[in-house]
PDB file of C-alpha atoms in Angstrom:
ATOM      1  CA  UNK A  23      88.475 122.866 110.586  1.00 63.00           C
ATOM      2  CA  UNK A  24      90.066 121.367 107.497  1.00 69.00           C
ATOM      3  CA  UNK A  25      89.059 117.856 108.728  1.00 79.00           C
ATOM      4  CA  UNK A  26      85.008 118.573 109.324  1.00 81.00           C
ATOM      5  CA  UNK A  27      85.336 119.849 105.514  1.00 83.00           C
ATOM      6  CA  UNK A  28      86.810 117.348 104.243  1.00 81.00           C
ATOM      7  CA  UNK A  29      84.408 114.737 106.274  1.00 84.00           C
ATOM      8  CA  UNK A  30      81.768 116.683 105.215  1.00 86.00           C
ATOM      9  CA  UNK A  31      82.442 116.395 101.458  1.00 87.00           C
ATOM     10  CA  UNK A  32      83.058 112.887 101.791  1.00 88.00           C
ATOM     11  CA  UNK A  33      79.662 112.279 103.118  1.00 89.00           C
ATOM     12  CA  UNK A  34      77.975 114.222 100.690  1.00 91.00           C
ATOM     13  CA  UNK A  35      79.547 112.302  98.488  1.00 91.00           C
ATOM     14  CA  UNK A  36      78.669 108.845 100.089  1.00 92.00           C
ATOM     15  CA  UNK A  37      75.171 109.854 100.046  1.00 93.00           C
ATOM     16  CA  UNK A  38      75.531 110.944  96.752  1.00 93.00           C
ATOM     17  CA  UNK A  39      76.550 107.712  95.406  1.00 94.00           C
ATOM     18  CA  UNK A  40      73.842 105.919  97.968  1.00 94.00           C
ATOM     19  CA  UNK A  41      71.026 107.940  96.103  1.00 93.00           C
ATOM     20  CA  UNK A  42      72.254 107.359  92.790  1.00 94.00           C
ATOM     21  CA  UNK A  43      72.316 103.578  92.835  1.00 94.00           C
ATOM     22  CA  UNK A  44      69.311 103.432  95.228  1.00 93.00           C
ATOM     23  CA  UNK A  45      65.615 104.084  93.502  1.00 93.00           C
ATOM     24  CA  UNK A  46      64.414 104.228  97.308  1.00 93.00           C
ATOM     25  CA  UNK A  47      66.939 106.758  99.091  1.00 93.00           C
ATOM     26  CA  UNK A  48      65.402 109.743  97.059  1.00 92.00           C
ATOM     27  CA  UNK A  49      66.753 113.636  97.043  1.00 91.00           C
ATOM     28  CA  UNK A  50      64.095 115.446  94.848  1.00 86.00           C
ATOM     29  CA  UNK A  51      64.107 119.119  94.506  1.00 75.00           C
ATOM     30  CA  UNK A  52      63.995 122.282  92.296  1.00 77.00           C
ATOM     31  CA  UNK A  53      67.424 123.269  90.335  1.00 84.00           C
ATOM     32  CA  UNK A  54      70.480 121.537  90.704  1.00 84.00           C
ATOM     33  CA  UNK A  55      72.285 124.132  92.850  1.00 86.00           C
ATOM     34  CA  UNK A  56      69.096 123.358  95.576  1.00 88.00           C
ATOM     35  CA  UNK A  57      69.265 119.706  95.355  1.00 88.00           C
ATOM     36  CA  UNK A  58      73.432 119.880  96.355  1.00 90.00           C
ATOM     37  CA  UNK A  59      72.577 122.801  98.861  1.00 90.00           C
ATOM     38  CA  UNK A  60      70.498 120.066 100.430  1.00 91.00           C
ATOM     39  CA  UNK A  61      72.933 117.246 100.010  1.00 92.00           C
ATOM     40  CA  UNK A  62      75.788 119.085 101.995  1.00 92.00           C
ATOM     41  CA  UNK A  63      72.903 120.203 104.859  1.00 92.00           C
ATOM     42  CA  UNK A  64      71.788 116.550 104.934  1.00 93.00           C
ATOM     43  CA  UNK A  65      75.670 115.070 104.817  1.00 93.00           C
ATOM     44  CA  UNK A  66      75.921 117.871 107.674  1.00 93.00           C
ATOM     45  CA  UNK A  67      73.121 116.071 109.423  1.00 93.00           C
ATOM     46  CA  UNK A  68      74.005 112.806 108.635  1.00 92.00           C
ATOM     47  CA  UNK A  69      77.588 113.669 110.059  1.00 90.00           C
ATOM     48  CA  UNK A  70      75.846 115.577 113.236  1.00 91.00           C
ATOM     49  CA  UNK A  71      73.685 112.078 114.329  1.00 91.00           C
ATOM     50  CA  UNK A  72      76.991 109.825 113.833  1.00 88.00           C
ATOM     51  CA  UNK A  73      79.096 112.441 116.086  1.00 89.00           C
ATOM     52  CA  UNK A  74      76.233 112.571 118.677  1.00 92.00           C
ATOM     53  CA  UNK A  75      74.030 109.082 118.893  1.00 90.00           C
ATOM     54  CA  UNK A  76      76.123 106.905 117.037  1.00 88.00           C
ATOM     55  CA  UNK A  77      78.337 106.158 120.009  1.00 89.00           C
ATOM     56  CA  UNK A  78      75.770 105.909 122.439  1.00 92.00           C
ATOM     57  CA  UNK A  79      73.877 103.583 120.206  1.00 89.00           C
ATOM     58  CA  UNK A  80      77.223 101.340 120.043  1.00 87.00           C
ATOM     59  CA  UNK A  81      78.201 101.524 123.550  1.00 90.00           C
ATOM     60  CA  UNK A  82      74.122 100.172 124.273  1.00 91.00           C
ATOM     61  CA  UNK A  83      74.958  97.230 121.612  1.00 88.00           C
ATOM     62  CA  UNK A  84      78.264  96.590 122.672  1.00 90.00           C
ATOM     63  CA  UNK A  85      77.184  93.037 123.761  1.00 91.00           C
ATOM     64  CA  UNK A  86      75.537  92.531 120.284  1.00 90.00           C
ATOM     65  CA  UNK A  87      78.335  93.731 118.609  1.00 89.00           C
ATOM     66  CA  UNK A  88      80.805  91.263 120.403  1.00 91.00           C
ATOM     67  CA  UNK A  89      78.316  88.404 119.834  1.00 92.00           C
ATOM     68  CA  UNK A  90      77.574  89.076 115.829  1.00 90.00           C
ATOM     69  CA  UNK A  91      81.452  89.705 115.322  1.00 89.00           C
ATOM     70  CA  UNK A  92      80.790  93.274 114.349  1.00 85.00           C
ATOM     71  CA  UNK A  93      78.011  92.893 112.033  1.00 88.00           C
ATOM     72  CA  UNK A  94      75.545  94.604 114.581  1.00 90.00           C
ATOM     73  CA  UNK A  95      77.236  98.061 112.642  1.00 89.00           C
ATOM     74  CA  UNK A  96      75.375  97.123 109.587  1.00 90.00           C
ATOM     75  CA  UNK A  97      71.534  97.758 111.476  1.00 91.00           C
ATOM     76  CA  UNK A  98      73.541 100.623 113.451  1.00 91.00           C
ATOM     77  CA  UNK A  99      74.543 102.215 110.363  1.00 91.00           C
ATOM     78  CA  UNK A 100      71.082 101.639 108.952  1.00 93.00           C
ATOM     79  CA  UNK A 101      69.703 102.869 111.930  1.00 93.00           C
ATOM     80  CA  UNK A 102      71.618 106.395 111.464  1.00 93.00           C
ATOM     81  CA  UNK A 103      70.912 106.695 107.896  1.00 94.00           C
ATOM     82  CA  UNK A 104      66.758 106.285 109.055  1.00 95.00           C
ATOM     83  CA  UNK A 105      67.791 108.907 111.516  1.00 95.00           C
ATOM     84  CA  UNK A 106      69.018 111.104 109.472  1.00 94.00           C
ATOM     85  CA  UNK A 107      66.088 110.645 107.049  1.00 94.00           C
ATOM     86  CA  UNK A 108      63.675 111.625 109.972  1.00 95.00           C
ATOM     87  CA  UNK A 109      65.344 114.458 110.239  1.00 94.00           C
ATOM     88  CA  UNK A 110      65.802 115.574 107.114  1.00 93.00           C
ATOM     89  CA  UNK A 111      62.058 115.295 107.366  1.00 92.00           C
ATOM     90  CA  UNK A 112      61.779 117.622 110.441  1.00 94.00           C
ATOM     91  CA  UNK A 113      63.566 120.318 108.577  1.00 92.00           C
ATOM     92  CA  UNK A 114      61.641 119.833 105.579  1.00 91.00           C
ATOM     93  CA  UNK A 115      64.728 118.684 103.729  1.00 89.00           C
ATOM     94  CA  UNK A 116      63.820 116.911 100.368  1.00 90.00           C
ATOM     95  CA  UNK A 117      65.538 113.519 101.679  1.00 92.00           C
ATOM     96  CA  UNK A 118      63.720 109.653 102.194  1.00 94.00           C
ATOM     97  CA  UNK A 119      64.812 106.675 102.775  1.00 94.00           C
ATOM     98  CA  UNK A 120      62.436 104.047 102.138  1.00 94.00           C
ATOM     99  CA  UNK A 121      62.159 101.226 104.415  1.00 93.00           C
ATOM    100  CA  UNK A 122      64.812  99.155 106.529  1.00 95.00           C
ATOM    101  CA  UNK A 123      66.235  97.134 104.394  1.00 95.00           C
ATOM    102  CA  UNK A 124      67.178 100.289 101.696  1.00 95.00           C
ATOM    103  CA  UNK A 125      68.667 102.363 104.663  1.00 95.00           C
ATOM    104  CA  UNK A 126      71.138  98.845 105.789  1.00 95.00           C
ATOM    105  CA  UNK A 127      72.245  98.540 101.865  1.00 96.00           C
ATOM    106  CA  UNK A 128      72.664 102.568 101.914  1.00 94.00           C
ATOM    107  CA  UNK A 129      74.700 102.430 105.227  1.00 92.00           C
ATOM    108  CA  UNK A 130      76.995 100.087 103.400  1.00 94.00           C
ATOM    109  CA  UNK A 131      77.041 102.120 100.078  1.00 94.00           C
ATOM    110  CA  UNK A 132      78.006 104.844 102.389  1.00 92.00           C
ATOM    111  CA  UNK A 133      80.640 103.191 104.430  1.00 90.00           C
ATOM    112  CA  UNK A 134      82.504 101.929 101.800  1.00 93.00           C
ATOM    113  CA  UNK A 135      82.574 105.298  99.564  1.00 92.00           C
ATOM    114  CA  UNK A 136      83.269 107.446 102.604  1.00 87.00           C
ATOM    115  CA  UNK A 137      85.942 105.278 103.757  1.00 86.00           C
ATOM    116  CA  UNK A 138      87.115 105.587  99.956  1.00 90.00           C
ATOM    117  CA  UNK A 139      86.890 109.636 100.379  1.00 85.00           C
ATOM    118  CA  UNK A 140      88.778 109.790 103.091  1.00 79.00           C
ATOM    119  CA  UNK A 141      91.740 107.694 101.896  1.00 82.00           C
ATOM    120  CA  UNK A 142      92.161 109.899  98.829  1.00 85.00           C
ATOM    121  CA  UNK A 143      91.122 113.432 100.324  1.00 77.00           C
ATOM    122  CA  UNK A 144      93.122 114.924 102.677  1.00 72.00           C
ATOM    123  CA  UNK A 145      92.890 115.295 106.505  1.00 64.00           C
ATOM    124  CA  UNK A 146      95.193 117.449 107.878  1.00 64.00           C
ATOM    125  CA  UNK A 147      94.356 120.282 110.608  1.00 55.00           C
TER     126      UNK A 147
END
């Protein structure tokens, strides 16, 4: 239980970071308190579609992935983060990404800050 906290702060804060140096991942919103009530229930969605279709989608591109030496994660990523932003949309969450090329530089903003996170917080059960 302590883990899927943890992960789940760490994604906030990846996202976090993604929409603060990214004019076209947006989180708009009323008071403060809403906009990081919606933050942790999009880093819960965000965290959600990488449990659930992110290993389908990289078992279906494992050929790609072997040929591109690995850089196939990049559209993956980018491809979960446009997820995510559809669904955010769904739920009528106040989060956008805007466009393809914004969500593959977010997916990397995010991978390197959560990877970050989870080095320094910590992950015990």
């Amino acid at each position: 239980m302590k883990n899927f906290v943890v992960k789940t702060i760490a994604n906030a804060g990846a996202l976090a970071v993604a929409i603060w140096l990214l004019q076209d991942i947006t989180l708009n919103g009323g008071s403060t308190g809403r906009k990081a009530l919606t933050l942790i229930v999009v880093a819960l969605l965000f965290g959600l579609v990488n449990f659930v279709v992110k290993p389908i989608v990289k078992l279906l591109t494992l050929p790609l992935f072997i040929l591109t030496l690995g850089l196939i994660t990049l559209v993956v990523n980018a491809l979960m983060l446009l997820l995510t932003s559809w669904l955010a949309g769904q739920f009528n969450l106040s989060f956008h990404v805007d466009g393809f090329w914004t969500a593959v530089l977010g997916g990397l903003i995010i991978s390197i800050v959560s990877w970050a996170l989870n080095v320094v917080l910590p992950d015990e059960d």
